Coordinates of C-alpha atoms in Angstrom, one line a residue:
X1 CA 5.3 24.6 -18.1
X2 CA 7.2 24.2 -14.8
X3 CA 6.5 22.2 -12.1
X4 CA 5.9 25.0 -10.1
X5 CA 3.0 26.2 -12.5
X6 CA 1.9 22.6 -12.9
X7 CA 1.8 22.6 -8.7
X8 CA -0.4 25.8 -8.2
X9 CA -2.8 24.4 -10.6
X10 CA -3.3 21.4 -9.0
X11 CA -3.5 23.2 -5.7
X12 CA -6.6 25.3 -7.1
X13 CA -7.9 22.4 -8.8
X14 CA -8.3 20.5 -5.5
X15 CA -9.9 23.8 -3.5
X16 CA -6.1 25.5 -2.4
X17 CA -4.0 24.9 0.2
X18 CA -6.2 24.7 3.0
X19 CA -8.1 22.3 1.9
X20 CA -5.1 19.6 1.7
X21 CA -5.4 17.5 4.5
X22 CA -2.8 15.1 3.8
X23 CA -0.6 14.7 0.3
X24 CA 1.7 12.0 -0.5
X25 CA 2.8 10.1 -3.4
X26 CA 3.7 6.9 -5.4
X27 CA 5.8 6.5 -8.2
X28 CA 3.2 7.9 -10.7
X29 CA 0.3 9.6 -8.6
X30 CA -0.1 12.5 -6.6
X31 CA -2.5 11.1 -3.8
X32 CA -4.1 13.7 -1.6
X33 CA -6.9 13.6 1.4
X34 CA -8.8 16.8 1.3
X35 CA -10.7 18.4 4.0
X36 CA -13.7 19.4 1.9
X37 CA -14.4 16.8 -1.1
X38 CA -16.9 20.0 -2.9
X39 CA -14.0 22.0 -3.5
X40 CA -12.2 19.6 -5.4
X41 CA -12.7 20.6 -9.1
X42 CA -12.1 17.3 -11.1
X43 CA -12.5 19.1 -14.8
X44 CA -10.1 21.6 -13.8
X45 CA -7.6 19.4 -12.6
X46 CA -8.1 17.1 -15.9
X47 CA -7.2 20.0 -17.9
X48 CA -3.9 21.1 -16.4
X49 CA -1.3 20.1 -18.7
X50 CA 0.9 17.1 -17.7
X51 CA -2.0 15.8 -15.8
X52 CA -2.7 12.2 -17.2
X53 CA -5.8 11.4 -15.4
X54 CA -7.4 11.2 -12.0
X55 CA -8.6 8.3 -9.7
X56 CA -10.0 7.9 -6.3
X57 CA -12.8 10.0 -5.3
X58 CA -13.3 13.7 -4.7
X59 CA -12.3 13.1 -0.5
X60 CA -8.9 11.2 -1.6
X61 CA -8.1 11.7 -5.6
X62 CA -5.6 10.8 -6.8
X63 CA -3.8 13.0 -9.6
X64 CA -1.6 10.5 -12.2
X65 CA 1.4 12.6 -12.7
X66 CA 3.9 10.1 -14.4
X67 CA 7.4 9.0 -12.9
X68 CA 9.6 11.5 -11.1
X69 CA 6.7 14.2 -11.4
X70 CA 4.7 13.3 -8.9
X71 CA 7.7 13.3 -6.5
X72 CA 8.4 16.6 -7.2
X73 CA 4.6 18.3 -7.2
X74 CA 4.0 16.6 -3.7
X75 CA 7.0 17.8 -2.5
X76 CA 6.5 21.3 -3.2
X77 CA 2.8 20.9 -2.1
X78 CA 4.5 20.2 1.5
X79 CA 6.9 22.8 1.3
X80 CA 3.8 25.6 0.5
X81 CA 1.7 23.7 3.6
X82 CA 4.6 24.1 5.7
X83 CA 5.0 22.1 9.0
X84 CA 2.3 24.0 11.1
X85 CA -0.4 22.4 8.7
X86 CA 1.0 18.9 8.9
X87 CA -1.6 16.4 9.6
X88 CA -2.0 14.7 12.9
X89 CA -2.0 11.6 14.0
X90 CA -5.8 12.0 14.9
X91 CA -7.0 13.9 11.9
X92 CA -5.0 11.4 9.6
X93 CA -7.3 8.8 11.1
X94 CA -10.4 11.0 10.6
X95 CA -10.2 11.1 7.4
X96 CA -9.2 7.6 6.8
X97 CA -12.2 7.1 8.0
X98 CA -14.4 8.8 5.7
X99 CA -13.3 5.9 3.3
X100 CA -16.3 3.0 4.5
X101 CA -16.0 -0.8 3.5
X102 CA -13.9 -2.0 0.2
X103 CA -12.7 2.0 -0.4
X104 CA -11.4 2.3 3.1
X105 CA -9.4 -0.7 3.0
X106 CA -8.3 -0.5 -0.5
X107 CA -6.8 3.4 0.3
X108 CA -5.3 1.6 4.1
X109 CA -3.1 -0.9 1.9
X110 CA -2.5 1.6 -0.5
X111 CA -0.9 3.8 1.8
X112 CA 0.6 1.4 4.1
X113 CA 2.6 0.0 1.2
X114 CA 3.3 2.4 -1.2
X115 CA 5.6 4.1 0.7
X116 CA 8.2 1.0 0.8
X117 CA 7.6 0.6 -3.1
X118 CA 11.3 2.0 -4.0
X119 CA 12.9 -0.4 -1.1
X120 CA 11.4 -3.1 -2.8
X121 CA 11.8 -1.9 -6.1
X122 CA 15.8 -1.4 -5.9
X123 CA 16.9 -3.9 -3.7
X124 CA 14.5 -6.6 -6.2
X125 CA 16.0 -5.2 -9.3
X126 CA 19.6 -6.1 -8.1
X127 CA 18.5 -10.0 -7.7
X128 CA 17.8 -9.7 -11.0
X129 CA 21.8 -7.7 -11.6
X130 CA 23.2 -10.4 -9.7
X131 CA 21.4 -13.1 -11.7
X132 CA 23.4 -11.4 -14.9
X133 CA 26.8 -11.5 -13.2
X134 CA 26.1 -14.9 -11.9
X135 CA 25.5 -15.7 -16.1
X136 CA 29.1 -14.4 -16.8
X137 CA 30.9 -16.2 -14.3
X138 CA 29.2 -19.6 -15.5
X139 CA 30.0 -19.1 -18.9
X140 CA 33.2 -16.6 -19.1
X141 CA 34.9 -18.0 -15.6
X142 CA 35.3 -13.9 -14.1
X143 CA 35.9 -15.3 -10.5
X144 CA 34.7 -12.1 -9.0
X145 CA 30.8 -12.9 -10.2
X146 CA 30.9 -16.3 -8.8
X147 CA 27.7 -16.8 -6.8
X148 CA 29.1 -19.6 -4.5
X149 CA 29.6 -19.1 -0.6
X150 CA 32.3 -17.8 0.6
X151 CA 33.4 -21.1 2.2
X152 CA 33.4 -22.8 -1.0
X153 CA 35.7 -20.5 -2.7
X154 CA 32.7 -17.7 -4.1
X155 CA 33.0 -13.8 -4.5
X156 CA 33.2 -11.2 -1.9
X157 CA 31.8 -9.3 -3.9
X158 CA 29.1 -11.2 -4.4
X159 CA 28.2 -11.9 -1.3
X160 CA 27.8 -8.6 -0.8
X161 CA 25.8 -7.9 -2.6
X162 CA 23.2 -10.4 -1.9
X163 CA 23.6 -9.0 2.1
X164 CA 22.5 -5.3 0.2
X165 CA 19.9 -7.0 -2.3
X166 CA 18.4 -9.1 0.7
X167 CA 18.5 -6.0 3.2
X168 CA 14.8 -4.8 2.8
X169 CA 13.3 -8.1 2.8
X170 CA 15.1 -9.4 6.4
X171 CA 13.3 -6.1 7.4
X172 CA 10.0 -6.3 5.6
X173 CA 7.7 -7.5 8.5
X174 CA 9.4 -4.3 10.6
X175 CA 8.3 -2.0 8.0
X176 CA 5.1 -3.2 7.3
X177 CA 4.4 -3.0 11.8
X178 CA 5.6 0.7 11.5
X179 CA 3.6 2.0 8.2
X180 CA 0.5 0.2 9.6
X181 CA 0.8 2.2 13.0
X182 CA 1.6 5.3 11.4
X183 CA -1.2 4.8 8.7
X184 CA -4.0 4.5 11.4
X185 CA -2.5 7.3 13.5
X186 CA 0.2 5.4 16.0
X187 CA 3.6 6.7 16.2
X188 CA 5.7 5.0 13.8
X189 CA 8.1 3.7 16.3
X190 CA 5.9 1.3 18.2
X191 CA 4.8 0.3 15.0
X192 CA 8.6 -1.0 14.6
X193 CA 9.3 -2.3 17.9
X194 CA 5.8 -5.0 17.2
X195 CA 7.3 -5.9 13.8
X196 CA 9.9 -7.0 15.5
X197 CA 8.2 -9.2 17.7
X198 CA 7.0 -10.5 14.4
X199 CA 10.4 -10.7 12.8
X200 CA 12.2 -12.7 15.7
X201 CA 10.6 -13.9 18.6
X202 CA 14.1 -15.0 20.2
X203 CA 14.2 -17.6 22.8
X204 CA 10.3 -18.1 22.2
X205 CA 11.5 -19.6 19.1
X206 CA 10.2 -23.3 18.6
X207 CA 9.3 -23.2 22.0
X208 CA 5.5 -25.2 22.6
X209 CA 2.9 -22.6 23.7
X210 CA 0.8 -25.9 25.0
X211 CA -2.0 -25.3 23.2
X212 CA -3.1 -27.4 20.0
X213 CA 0.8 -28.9 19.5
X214 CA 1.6 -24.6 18.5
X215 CA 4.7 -24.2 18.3
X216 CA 6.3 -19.8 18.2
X217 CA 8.4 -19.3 15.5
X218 CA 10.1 -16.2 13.9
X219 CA 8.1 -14.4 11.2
X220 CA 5.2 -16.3 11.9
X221 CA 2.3 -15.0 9.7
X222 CA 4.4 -12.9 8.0
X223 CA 2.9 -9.3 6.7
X224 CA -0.3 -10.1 7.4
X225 CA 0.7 -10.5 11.4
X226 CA 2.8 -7.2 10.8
X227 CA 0.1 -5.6 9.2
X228 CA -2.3 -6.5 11.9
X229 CA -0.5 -6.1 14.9
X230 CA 0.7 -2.4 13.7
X231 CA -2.7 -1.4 13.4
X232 CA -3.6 -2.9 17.0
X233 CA -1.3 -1.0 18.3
X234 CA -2.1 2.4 16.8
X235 CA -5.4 1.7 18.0
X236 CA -4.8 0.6 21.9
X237 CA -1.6 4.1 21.9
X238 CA -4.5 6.1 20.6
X239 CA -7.3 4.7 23.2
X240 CA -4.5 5.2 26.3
X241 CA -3.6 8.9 25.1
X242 CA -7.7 9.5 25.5
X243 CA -8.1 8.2 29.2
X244 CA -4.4 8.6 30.5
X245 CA -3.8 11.9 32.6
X246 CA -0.8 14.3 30.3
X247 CA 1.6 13.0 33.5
X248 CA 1.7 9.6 32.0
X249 CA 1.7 10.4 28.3
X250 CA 5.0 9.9 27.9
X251 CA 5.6 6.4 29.1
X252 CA 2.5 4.4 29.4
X253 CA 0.5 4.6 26.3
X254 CA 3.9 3.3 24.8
X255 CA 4.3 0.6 27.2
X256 CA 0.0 -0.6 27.3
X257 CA 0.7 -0.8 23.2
X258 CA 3.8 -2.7 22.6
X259 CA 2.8 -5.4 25.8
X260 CA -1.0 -5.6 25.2
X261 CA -0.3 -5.6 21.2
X262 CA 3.8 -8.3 21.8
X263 CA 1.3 -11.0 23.4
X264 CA -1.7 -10.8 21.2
X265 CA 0.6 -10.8 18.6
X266 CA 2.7 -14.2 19.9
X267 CA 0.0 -16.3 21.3
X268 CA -3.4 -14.7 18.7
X269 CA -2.3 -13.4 15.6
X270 CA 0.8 -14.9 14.5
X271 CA -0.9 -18.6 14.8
X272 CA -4.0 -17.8 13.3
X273 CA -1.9 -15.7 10.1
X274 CA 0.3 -18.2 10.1
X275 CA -3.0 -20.6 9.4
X276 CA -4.1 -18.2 6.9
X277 CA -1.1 -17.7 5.0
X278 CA -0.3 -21.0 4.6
X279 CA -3.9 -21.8 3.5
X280 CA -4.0 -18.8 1.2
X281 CA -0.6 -19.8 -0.4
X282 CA -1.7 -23.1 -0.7
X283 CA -5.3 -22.2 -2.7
X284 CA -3.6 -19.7 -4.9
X285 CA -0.6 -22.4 -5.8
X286 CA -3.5 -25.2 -6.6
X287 CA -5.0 -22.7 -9.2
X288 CA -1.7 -22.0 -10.5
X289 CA -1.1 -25.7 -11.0
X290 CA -4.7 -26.7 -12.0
X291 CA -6.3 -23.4 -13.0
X292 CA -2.9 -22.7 -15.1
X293 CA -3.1 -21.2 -18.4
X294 CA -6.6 -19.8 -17.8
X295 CA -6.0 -18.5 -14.1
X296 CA -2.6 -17.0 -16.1
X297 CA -5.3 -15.0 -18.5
X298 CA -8.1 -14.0 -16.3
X299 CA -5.4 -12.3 -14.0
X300 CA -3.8 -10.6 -16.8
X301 CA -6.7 -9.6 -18.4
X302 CA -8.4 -7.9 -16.1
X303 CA -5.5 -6.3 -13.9
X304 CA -5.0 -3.2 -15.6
X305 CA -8.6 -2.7 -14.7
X306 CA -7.4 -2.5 -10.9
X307 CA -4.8 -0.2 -12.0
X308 CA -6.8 2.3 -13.6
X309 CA -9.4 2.4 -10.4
X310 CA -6.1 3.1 -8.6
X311 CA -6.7 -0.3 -6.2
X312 CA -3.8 -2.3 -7.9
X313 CA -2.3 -3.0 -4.4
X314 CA -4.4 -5.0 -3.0
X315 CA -2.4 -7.5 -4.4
X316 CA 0.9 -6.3 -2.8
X317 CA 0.0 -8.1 0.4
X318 CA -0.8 -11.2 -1.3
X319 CA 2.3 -10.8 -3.2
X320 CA 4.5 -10.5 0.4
X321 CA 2.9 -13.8 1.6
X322 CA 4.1 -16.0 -1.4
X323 CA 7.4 -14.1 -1.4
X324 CA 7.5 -15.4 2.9
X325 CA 6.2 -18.7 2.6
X326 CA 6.7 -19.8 -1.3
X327 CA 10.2 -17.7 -2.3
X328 CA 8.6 -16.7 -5.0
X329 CA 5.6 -15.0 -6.2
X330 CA 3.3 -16.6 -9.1
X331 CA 0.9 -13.6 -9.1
X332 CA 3.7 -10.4 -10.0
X333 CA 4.6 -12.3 -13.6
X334 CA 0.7 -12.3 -14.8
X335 CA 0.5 -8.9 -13.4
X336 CA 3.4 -7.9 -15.2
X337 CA 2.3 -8.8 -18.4
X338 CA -0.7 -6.9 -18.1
X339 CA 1.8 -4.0 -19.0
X340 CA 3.0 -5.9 -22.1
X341 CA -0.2 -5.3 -23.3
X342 CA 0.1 -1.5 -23.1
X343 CA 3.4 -2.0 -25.4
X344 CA 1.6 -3.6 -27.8
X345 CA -0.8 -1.3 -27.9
X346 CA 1.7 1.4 -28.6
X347 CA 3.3 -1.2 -32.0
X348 CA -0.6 -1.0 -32.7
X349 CA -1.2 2.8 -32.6
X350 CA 2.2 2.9 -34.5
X351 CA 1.5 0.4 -37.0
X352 CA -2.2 1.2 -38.0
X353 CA -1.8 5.4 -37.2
X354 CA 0.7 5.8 -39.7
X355 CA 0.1 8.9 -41.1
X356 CA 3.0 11.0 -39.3
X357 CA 1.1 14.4 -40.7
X358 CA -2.7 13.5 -39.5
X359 CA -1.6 11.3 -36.4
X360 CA 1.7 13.5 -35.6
X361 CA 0.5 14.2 -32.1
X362 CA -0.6 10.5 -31.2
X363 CA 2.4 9.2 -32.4
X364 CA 4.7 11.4 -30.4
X365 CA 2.5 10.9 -27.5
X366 CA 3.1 6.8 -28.2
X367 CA 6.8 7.2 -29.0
X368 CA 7.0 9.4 -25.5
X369 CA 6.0 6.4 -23.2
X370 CA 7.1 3.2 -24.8
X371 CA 10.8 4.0 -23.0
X372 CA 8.7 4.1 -19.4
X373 CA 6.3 1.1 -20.4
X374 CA 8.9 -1.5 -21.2
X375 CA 10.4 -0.6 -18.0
X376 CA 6.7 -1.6 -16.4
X377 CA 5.7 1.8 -15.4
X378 CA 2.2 1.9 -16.9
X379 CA -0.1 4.9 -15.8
X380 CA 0.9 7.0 -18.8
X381 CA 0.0 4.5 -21.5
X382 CA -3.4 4.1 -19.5
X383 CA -4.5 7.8 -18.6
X384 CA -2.5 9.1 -21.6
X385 CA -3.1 7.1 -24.0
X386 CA -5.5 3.7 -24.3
X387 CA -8.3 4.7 -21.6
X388 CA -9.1 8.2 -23.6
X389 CA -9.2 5.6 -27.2
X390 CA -10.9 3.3 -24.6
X391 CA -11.1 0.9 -27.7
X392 CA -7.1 0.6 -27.0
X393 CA -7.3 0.0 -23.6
X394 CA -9.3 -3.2 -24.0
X395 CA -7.0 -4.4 -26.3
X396 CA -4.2 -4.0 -23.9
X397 CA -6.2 -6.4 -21.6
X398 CA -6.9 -8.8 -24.4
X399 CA -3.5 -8.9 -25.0
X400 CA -2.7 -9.6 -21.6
X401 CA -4.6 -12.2 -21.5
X402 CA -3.4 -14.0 -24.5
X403 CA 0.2 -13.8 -22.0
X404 CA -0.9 -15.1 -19.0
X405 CA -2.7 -17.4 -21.2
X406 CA 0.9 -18.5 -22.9
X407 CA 3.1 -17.9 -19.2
X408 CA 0.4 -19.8 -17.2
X409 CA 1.6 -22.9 -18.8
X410 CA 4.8 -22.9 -16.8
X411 CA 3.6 -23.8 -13.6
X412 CA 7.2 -23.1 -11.9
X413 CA 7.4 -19.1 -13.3
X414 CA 7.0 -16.6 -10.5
X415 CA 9.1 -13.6 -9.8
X416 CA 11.7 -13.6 -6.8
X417 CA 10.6 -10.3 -5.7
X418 CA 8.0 -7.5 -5.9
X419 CA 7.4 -4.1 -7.9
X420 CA 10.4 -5.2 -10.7
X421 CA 8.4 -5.7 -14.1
X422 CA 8.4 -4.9 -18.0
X423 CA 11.2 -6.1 -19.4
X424 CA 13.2 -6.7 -16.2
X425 CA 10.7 -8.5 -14.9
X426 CA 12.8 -11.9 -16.7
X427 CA 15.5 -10.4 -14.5
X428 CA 13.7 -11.7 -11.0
X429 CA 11.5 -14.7 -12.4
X430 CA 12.1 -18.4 -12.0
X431 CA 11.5 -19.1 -15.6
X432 CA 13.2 -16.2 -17.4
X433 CA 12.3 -17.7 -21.1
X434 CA 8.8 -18.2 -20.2
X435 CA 8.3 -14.8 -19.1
X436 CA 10.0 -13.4 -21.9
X437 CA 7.8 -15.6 -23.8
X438 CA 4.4 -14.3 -22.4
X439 CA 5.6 -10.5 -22.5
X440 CA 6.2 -11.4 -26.5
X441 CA 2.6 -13.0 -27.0
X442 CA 1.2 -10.0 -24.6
X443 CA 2.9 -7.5 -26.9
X444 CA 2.1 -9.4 -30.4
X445 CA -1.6 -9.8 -29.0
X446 CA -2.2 -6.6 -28.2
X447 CA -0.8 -5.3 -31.6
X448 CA -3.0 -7.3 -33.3
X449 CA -6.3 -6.3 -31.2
X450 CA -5.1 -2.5 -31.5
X451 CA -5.3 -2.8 -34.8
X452 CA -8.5 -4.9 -35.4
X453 CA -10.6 -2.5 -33.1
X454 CA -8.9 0.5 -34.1
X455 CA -10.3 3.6 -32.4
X456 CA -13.6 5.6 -32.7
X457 CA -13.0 9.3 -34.5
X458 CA -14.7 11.2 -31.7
X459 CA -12.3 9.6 -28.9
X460 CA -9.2 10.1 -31.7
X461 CA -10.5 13.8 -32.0
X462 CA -7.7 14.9 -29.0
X463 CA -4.8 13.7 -30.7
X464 CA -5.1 15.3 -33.7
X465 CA -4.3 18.6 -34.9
X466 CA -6.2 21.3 -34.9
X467 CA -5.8 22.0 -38.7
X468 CA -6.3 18.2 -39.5
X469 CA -9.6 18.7 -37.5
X470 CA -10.7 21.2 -39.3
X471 CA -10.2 20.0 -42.8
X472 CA -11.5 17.0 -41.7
X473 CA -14.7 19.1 -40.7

């Protein structure tokens, strides 16, 4: 079936194109904001092959498509909107707000940072390239890999490209500004021009503000400032557009944002998320080091659950934080490893499901996303796979846990960057071997629970065929 089929489905299925508010997508899901949440017809869009599952609720679901399909069904979703149904900035907040308490903020951080997923993603993967090349330059001597400065006789090359592997992340608080303002309805430039402020507050810097010995300081607070300040400022743009006359649209609501939002930011926000961030990187570093192995299996046992509620980045923030004040974050190698126990789910399925006549179907499906799985892209092992044999899918968390269990041991293992996992996850981390090491015991775990529990016969009844099913019968 083509993606254009698959697309006019899943328009129907969530009440046609007028009823699509707002689409966008992540790597996996299709996630949409509808106008009317009792048009949306979740059986419908269940059965529509290539759909793996759905998540969110019927005003913002969220259709899990699988890698590079998602991309392309929201795409052509905009195309068939066309620009005259295009959002605004006022209506985009509207129905934000239809999202109360723990929903509304889990969907805000959701779509403030999966947008800047791939950035992070690609320009994390090559610390881990680099890491590689740095490897054959230690032990083969090829000049053009050494890792040195330039100064001291290293690579040009090299240095290059840590300036294109560190790119997004001198950046990161700029982005963050902008996405927030755009998220909550501000133009997307303002939204830049207070990351900034964030990012380098120029001759401010080290400067006393002569109150309680503070001192400014560039990047101060880090995301969470960012994050802050660019929804302030979408909020004070959007308050100035109401009362302003159109004469002064232009200039003013601009100018009351980034002023109003620059000093808040430099003498209110950045101390007190500085304060914060330091305190939160501080508590979640004592667990690491006294909580340890069993902080390591509670986190990877239980984080696939956040993935399948579609609320896994909620963490990404946290992530940001450690990356800003640590160099490092502890939390992206547990998480990671939550995905080792979907691959050992799949040697389970494999392993006890032998039967290549009556389990043909369920072990093509396996076979089909271990490729995507090692590479830490999970959503098709959950929604495909272990939620609909349910007794898999907790094995995939036991498993997990039995990793974190083994990587929380090494109190030094974090990753050096965010959204690289799997099997390049060693890539990025700290402790390479230890993470290599958990992803093993996550994997051999999981097997072994897979197999233990096996799965019921009415939740195995889809992946077999419908002759098997009806000599069974």
């Amino acid at each position: 079936m083509s993606n254009a089929i698959n697309t006019t489905a899943i328009i129907e299925g969530l009440g046609g194109i007028d009823n699509i508010a707002k689409a966008g997508n992540c790597m996996t899901r299709l996630r949409v904001t509808v106008h009317d949440a009792a048009l949306v017809d979740r059986k419908k869009l269940q059965s529509i092959q290539g759909v793996m599952g759905l998540a969110g609720d019927d005003s913002n679901p969220q259709v899990i498509l699988g890698p590079g399909k998602a991309d392309a069904v929201c795409q052509e979703i905009q195309k068939r909107r066309g620009p005259s149904q295009a959002p605004s900035r006022d209506r985009v907040e509207e129905f934000n707000q239809k999202k109360k308490g723990r929903n509304q903020i889990f969907t805000i951080i959701s779509q403030i940072f999966t947008p800047l997923i791939p950035a992070f993603a690609g320009t994390g993967l090559l610390y881990g390239i680099m890491k590689l090349l740095q490897y054959i330059y230690i032990y083969f001597g090829v000049q053009l890999f050494n890792p040195a400065g330039i100064a001291d006789g290293g690579s040009v090359f090299m240095a290059a490209l840590s300036v294109i592997a560190g790119s997004f992340f001198s950046i990161m608080n700029i982005a963050v500004a902008g996405q927030s303002a755009k998220v909550r309805g501000g133009n997307l430039f303002v939204g830049l021009a207070v990351g900034a402020i964030v990012t380098n507050v120029g001759a401010l810097n080290g400067v006393s503000m002569g109150i309680l010995n503070l001192q400014f300081k560039s990047g101060l607070g880090g995301t969470m400032a960012a994050l802050i300040g660019g929804i302030l400022a979408a909020s004070i743009e959007k308050r100035a557009r109401k009362i302003l006359p159109n004469s002064l649209q232009i200039h003013f609501p601009a100018l009351f944002s980034v002023v109003i939002t620059g000093l808040a930011l430099l003498f209110i926000i950045q101390p007190i998320s500085g304060i914060v961030s330091d305190a939160l990187s501080t508590a979640i570093l004592w667990l690491v080091y006294n909580a340890g192995a069993l902080g390591g299996a509670i986190i990877s046992g239980t984080f696939l659950f956040l993935v399948s509620m579609g609320i896994h980045h909620i963490v990404t923030p946290i992530n940001t934080l450690l990356l800003q004040e640590v160099g490092y974050t502890c939390l992206q190698g547990f998480t990671s490893l939550a995905g080792a126990g979907l691959a050992g789910v799949a040697v389970g399925l494999l392993i006890r499901y032998r039967d290549k006549k009556k389990y043909g179907k369920l072990r093509s499906a396996v076979l089909g996303n271990i490729p995507t799985q090692l590479l830490g892209i999970s959503e098709p092992m959950i929604y495909g796979i272990s939620l609909p044999l349910w007794k898999p899918f907790l094995a995939a968390n036991l498993g997990g846990a039995c990793g974190g269990l083994v990587l929380g041991l090494f109190r030094t293992q974090g990753a050096e960057t965010m959204m690289v996992s799997g099997l390049l996850g060693a890539l990025v981390n700290t402790e390479p071997l230890a993470y290599l090491l958990g992803y093993a015991t996550a994997v051999i775990g999981a097997a072994f629970f897979t197999c233990l529990l096996g799965v019921k016969d009415e939740n195995m009844a889809v992946f077999l065929d419908n002759e098997t099913e009806n000599i069974n019968a």
